[in-house]
Short mmCIF file of C-alpha atoms in Angstrom, two decimals:
data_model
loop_
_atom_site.label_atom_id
_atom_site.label_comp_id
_atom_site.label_asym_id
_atom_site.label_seq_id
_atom_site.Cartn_x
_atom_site.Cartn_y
_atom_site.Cartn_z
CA UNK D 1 27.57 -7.70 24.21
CA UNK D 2 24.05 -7.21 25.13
CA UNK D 3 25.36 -7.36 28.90
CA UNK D 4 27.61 -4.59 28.67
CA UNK D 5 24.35 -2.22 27.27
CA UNK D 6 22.06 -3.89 29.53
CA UNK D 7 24.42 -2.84 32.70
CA UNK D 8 25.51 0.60 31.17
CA UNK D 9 21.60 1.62 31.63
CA UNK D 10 20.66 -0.10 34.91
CA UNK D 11 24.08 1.02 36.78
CA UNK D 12 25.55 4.11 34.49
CA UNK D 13 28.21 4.66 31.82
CA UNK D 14 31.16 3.62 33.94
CA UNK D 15 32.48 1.40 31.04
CA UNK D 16 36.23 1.11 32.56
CA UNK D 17 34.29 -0.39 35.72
CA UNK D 18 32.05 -2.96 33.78
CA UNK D 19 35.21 -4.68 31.46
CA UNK D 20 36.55 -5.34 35.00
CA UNK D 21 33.31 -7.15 36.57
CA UNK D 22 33.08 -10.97 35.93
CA UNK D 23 30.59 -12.04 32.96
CA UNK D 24 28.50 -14.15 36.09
CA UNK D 25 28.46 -11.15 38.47
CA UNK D 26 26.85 -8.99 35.29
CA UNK D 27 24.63 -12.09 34.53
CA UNK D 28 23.47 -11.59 38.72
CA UNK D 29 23.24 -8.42 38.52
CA UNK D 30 20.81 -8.82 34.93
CA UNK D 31 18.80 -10.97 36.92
CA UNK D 32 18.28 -8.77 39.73
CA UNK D 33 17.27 -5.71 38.15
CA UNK D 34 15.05 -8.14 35.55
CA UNK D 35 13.24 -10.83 37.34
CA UNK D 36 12.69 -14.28 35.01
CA UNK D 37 15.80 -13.40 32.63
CA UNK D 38 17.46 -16.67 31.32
CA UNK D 39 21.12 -16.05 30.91
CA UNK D 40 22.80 -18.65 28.83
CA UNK D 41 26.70 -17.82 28.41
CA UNK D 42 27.16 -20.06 25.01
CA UNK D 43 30.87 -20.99 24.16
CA UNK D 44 30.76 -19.16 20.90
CA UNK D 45 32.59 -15.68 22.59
CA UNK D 46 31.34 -12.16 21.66
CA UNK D 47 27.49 -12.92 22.58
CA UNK D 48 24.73 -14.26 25.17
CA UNK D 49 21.54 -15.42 24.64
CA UNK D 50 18.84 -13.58 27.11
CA UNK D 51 15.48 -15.12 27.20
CA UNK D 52 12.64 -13.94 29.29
CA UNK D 53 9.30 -16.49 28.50
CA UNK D 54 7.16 -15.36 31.05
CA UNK D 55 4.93 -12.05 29.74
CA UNK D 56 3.25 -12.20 33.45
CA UNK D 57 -0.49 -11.01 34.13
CA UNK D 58 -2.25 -9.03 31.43
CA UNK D 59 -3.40 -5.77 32.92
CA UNK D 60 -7.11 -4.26 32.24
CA UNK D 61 -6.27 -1.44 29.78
CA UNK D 62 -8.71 1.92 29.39
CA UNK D 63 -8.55 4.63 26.56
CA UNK D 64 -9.12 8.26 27.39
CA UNK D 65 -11.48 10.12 25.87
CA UNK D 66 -9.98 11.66 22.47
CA UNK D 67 -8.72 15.22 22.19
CA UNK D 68 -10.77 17.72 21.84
CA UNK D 69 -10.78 21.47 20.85
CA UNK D 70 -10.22 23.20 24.06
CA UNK D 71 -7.46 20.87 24.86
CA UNK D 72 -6.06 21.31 21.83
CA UNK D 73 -5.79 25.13 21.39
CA UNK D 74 -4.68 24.99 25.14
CA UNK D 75 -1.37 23.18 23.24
CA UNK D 76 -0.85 26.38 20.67
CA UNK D 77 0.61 29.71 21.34
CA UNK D 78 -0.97 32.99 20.37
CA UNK D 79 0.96 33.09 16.96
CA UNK D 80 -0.45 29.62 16.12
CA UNK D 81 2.61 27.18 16.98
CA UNK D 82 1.91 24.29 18.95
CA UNK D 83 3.42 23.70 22.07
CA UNK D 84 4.29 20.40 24.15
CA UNK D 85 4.20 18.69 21.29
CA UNK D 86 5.62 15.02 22.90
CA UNK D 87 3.04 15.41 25.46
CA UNK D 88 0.27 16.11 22.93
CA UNK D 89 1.52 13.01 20.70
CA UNK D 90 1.03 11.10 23.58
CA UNK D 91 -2.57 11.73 24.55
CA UNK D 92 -3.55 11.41 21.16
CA UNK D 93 -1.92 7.89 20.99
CA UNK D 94 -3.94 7.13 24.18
CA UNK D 95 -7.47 8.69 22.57
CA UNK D 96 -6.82 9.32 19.77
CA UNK D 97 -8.45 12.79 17.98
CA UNK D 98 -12.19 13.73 18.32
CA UNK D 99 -13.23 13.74 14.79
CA UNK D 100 -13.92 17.36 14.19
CA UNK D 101 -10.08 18.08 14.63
CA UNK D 102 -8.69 15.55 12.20
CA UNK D 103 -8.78 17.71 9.59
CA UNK D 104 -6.19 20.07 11.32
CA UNK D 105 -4.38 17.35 13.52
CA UNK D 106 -3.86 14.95 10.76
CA UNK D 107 -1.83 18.01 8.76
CA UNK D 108 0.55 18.09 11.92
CA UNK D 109 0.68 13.99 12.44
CA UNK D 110 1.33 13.44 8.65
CA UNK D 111 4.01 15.95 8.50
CA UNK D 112 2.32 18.45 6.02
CA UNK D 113 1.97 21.11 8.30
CA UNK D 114 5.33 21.81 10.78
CA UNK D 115 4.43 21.28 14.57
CA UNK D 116 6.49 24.16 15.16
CA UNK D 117 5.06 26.91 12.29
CA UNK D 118 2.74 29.79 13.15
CA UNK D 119 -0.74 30.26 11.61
CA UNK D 120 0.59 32.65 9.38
CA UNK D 121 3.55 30.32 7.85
CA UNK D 122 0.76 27.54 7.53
CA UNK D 123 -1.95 29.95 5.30
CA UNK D 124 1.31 30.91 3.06
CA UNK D 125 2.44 27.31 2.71
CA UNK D 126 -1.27 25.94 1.81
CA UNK D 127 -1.26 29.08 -0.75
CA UNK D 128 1.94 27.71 -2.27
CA UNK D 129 1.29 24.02 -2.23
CA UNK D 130 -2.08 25.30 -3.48
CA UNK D 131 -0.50 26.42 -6.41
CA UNK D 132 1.92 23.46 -6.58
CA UNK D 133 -1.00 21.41 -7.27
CA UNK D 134 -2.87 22.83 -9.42
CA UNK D 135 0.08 23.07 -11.93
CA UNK D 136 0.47 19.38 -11.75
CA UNK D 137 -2.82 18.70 -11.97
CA UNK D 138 -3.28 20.37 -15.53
CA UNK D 139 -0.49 18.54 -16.85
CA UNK D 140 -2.63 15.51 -16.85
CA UNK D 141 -5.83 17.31 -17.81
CA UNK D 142 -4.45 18.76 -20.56
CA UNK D 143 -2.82 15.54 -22.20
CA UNK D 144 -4.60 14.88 -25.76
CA UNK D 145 -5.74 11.95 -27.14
CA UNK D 146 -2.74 11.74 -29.54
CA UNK D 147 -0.28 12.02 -26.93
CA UNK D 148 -1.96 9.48 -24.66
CA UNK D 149 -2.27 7.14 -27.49
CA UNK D 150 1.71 6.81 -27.36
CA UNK D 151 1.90 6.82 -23.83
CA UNK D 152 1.07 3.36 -22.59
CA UNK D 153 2.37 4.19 -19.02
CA UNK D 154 -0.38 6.97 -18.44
CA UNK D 155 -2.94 4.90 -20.26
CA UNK D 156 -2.15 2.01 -17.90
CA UNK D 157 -2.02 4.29 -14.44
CA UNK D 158 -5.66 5.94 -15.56
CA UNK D 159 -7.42 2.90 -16.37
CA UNK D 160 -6.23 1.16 -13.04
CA UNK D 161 -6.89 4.43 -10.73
CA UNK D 162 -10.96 4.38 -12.83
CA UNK D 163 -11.47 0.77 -11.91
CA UNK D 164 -9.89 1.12 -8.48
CA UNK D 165 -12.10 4.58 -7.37
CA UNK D 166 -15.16 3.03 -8.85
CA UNK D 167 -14.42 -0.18 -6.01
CA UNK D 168 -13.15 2.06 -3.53
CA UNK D 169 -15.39 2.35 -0.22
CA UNK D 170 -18.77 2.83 -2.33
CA UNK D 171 -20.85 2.11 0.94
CA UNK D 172 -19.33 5.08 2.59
CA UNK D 173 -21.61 8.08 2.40
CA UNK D 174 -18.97 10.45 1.24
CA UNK D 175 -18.37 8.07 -1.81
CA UNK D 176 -21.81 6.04 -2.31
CA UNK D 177 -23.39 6.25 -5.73
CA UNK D 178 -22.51 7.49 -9.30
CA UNK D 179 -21.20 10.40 -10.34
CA UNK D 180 -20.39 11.28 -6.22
CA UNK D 181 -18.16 14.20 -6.19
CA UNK D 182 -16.25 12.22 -3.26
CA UNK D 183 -15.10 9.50 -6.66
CA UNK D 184 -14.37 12.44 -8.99
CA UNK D 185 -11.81 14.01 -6.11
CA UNK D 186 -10.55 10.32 -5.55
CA UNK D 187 -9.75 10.02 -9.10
CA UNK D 188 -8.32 13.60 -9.50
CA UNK D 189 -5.77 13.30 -6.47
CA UNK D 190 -4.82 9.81 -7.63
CA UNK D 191 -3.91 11.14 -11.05
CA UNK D 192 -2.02 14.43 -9.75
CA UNK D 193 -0.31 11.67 -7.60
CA UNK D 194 0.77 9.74 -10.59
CA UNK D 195 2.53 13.41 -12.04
CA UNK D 196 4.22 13.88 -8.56
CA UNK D 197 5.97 10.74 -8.65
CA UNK D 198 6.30 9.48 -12.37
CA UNK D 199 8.73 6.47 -11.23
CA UNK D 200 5.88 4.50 -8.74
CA UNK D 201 3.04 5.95 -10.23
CA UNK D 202 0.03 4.39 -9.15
CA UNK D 203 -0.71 0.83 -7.61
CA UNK D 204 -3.36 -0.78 -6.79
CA UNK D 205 -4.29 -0.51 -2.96
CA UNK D 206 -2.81 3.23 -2.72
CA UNK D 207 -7.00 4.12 -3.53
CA UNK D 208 -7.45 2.55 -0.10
CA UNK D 209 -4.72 4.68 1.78
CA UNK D 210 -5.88 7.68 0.18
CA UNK D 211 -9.83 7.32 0.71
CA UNK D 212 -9.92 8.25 4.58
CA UNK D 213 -7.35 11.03 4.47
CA UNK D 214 -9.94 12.91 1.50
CA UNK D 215 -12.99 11.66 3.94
CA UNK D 216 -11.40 13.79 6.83
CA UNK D 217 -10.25 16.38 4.74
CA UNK D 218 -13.06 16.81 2.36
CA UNK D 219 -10.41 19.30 0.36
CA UNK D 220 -8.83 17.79 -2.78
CA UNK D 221 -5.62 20.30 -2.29
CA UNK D 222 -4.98 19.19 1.56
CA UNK D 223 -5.64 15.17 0.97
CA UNK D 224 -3.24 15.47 -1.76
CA UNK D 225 -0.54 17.12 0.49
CA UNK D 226 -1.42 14.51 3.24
CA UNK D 227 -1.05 11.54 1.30
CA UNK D 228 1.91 12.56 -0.05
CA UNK D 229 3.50 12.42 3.61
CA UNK D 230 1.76 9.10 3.64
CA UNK D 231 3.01 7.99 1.11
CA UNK D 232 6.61 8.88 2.08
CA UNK D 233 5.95 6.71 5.07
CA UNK D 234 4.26 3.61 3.01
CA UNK D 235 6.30 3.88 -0.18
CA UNK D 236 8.38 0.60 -0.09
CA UNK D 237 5.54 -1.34 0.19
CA UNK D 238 4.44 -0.20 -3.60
CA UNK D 239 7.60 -0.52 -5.18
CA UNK D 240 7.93 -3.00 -7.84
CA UNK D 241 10.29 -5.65 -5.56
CA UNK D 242 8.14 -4.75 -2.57
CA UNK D 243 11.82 -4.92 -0.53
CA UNK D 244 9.40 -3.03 2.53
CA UNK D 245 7.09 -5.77 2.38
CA UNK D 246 9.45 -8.86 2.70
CA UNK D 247 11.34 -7.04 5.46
CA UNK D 248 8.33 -6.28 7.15
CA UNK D 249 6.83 -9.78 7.03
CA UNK D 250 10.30 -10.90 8.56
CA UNK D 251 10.17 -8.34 10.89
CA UNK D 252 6.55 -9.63 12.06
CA UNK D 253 7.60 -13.28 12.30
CA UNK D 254 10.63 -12.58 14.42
CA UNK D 255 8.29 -10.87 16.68
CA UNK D 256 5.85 -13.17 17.04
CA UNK D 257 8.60 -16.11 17.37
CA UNK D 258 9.89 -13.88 20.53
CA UNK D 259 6.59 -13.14 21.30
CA UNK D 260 4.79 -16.65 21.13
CA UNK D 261 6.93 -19.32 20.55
CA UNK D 262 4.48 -22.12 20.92
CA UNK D 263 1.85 -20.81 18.62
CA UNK D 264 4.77 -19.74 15.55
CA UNK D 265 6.21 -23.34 15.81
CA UNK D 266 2.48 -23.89 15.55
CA UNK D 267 2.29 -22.14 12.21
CA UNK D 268 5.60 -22.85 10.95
CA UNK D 269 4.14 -26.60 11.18
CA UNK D 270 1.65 -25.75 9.27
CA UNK D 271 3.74 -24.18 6.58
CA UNK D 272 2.10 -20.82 7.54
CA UNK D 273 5.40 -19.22 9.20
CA UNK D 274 5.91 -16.63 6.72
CA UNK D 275 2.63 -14.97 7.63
CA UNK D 276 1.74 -14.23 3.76
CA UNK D 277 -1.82 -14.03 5.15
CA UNK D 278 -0.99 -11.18 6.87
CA UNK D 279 0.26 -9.19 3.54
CA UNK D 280 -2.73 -7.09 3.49
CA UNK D 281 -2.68 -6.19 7.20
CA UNK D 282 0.57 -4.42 6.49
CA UNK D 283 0.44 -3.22 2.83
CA UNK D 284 -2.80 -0.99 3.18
CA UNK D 285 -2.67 -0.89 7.37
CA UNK D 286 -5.38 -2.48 7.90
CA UNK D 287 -7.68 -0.56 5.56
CA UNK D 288 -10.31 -3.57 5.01
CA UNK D 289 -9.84 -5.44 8.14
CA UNK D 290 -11.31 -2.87 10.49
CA UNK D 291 -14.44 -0.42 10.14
CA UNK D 292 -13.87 2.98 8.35
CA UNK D 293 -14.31 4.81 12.10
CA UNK D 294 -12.27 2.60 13.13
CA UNK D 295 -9.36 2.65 10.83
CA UNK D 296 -9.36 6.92 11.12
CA UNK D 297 -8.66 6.12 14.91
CA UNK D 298 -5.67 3.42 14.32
CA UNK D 299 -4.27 6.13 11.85
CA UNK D 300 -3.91 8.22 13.82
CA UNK D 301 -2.40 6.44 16.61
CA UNK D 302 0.35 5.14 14.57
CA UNK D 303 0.84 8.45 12.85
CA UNK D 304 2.13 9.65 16.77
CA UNK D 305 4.86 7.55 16.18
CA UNK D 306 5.08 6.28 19.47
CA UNK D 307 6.19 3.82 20.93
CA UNK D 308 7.99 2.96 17.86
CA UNK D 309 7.63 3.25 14.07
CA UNK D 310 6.88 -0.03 13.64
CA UNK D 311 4.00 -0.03 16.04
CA UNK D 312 1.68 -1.85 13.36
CA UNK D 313 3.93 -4.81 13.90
CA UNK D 314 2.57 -5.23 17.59
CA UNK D 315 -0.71 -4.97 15.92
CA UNK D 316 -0.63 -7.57 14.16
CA UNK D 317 0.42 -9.52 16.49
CA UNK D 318 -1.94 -8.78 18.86
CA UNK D 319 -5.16 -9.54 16.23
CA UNK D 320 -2.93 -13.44 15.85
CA UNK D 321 -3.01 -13.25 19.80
CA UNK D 322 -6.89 -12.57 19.52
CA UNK D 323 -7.30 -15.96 17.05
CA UNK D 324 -4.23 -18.14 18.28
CA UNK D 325 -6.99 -20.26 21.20
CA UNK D 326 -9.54 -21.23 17.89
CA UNK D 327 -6.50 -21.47 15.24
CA UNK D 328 -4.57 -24.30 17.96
CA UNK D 329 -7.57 -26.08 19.34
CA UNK D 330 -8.85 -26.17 16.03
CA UNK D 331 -5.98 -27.44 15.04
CA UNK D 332 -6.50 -25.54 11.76
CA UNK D 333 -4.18 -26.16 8.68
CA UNK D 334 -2.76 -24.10 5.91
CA UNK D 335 -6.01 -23.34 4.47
CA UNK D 336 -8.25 -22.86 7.23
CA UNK D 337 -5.54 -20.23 8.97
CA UNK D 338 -5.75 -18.52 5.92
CA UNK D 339 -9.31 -18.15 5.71
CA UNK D 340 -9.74 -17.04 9.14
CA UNK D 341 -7.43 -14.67 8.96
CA UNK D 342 -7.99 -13.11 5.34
CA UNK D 343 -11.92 -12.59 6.01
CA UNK D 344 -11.17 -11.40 9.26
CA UNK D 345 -13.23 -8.36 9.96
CA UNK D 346 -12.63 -6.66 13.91
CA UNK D 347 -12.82 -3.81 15.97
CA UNK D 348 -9.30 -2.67 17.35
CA UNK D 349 -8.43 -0.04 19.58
CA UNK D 350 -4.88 0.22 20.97
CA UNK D 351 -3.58 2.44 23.86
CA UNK D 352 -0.31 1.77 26.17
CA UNK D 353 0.67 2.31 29.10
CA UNK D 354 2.15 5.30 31.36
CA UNK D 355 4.36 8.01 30.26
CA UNK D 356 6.70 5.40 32.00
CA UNK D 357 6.14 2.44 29.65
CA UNK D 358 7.26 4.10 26.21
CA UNK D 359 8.85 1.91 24.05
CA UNK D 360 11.98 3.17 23.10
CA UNK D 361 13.67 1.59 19.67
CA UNK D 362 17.53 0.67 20.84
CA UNK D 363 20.31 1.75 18.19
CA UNK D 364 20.18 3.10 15.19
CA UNK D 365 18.95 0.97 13.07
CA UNK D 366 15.32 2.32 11.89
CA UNK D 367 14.73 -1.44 10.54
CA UNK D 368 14.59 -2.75 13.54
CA UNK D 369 12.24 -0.15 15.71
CA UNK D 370 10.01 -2.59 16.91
CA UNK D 371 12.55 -4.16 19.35
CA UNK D 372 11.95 -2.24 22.34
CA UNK D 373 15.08 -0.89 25.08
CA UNK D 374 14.84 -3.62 27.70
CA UNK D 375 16.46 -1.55 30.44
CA UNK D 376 13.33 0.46 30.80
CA UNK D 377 10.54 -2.28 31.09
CA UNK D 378 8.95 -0.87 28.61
CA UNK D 379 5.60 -2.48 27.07
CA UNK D 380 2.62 -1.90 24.58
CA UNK D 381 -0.95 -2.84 25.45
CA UNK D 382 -3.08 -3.49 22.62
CA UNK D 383 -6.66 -4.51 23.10
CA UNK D 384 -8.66 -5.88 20.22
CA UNK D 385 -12.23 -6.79 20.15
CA UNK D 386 -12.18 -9.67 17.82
CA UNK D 387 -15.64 -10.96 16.34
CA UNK D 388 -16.93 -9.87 20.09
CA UNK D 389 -15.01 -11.54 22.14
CA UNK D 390 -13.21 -8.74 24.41
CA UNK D 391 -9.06 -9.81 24.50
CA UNK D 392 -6.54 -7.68 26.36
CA UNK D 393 -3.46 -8.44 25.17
CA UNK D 394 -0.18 -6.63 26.92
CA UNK D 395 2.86 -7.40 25.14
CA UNK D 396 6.33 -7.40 27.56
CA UNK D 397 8.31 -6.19 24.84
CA UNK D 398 11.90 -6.64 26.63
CA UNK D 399 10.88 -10.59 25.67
CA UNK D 400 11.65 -9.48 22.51
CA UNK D 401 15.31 -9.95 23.48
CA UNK D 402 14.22 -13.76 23.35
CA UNK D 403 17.34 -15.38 21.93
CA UNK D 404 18.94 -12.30 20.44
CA UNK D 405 22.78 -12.27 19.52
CA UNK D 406 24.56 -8.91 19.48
CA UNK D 407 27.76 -8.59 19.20
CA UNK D 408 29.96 -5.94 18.02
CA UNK D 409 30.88 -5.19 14.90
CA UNK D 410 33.80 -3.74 13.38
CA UNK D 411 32.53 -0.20 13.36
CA UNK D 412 31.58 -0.54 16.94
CA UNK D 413 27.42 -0.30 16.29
CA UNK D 414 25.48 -3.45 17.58
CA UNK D 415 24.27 -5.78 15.13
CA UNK D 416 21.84 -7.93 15.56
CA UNK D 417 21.39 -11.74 14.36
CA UNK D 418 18.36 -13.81 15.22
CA UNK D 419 19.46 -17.05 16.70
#
């Protein structure tokens, strides 16, 4: 029962004790420690439904200014290992990188270069992924006519990845006009990409993830290495039954249900519940939505991992936040709230809270990261600027135990079913 976690954090582990304590002395004791819980025991046994509706007074939130050089080399050891590395996560999730370190920081965020390595370890793993590389890369170069004649998967993957690179960003500097050595790169690491992983090859929107990490980089060896880590991370949603997308787009409407009740039966009316219109948002992270500085900066906040993995899910729901007011008094229908919020084009930045206020994922189950440990209070601030119009939006993310039902199952983990 969600009671018996609930009390387990606020008053300690003294399980024996809490079997022995009435269900409405827990319920008071919920109630004190969490102001504006509704506590409905249901007659179904083995689960309650908590509810708080109430997310209270949105607070003014402030980035700090991003991390710069000296405060990063003031994080790494004389051998080259970085040191408090939570701490450092953090700050960068609250300002994010100045730009001249992205091309070293977004190694570490991405996973390509160890947090823990020395300088050494990194020049001899570049060397040998250097390598790596280049031998994949001159299997495609050195396919022949003949042999891609009879090989209609390669023919396909290189005539999508040419039309996509020649679409891709052209009004960026770094990728503006023909023959740009920023399109020939795109192309190469795209098609190297497509010999690393033969089974997902390439798919349209992948251009998109990869065209800011080779922007930062401006190396065709380290973007390759660094999308691949991306890619690790964003893989499902390319995958021929797109089983990351669907869980994600449930994921997002369960939030926002939790979240905002009034404005999903809103949509849900409308027959715009299942958020398709927000596909894009989470298949290429926001890639077209927001400006190119601006989606480095988002990047690499969510690449922190904190306060959760699923982090872009409280982004999204934050832009709806931003449009809910014109959507409702509008009183917009199917079309119109998909028009709005396909050519939506904004500014975000997102920070949080404290040290205090991290959201921390409860269980195990990865799926489900975005629901946030209630016994801490924990919350995400996420401010978008939205067509100019300056919205704070703080998001009390123990509401996201809004009619929850856990109960036990037979292995003993919590499972969780959305009433």
């Amino acid at each position: 029962k969600v009671t018996n976690y609930l009390f387990d954090a606020f008053r300690g582990p003294d399980t024996v004790l809490l079997k022995q304590r009435p269900v409405g002395e827990v319920a008071d004791l919920l109630n004190e420690a969490i102001p504006g819980l509704d506590i409905n025991q249901l007659e179904e046994p083995g689960y309650e439904v908590i509810t708080r509706i109430d997310l209270g007074v949105l607070p003014e939130v402030r980035r700090r200014e991003p991390v710069g050089a000296e405060e990063w080399n003031t994080n790494m050891d004389p051998e080259g290992r970085m040191r408090n590395i939570s701490h450092l996560k953090q700050t960068i999730f609250k300002g994010g990188l100045c730009h001249v370190l992205r091309k070293e920081g977004w190694k570490f965020l991405l996973g390509y270069f160890p947090w823990e390595s020395t300088l050494e370890e990194r020049r001899s793993l570049t060397r040998r992924k250097t390598d790596e590389y280049f031998r994949m890369k001159l299997q495609w170069k050195s396919v022949s006519e003949e042999q891609e004649k009879h090989n209609s998967m390669f023919r396909d993957h290189r005539s999508l990845i040419e039309k996509d690179v020649n679409r891709t960003d052209r009004t960026n500097t770094f990728y503006e006009g023909q023959d740009n050595p920023g399109l020939i790169l795109l192309h190469d690491v795209l098609m190297t990409y497509c010999m690393y992983d033969f089974d997902l090859g390439y798919v349209q929107g992948m251009s998109d993830l990869l065209s800011p990490i080779l922007y930062v980089m401006e190396d065709e060896v380290d973007a390759f290495w660094c999308f691949v880590s991306f890619m690790d991370q964003m893989h499902q949603n390319f995958e021929e039954q797109m089983q990351g997308m669907k869980t994600q787009l449930i994921q997002l409407s369960t939030l926002l249900r939790l979240l905002d009740l009034s404005f999903w039966n809103y949509l849900v009316a409308q027959d715009s519940g299942h958020l398709y219109f927000c596909f894009r948002w989470l298949l290429i992270r926001f890639k077209r939505e927001l400006s190119f500085p601006d989606v480095l900066r988002l990047w690499e906040v969510m690449w922190t991992g904190l306060p959760c993995q699923n982090f872009h899910l409280l982004v999204c729901c934050a832009i709806l936040d931003s449009e809910k007011h014109q959507i409702m008094e509008e009183q917009y229908g199917f079309n119109e709230i998909l028009k709005v919020c396909v050519l939506l084009c904004f500014a975000c930045i997102v920070s949080i809270g404290d040290g205090r206020d991290f959201c921390g994922a409860m269980g195990n189950d990865a799926s489900w990261e975005a629901v946030v440990d209630v016994c801490r209070g924990s919350l995400v601030r996420a401010r978008v600027w939205a067509r100019g119009r300056s919205k704070v939006i703080l998001l009390h993310m123990f509401s996201v135990f809004c009619i929850l039902k856990m109960t036990n199952d037979r292995s003993g983990n919590l499972s969780r079913n959305i009433g």
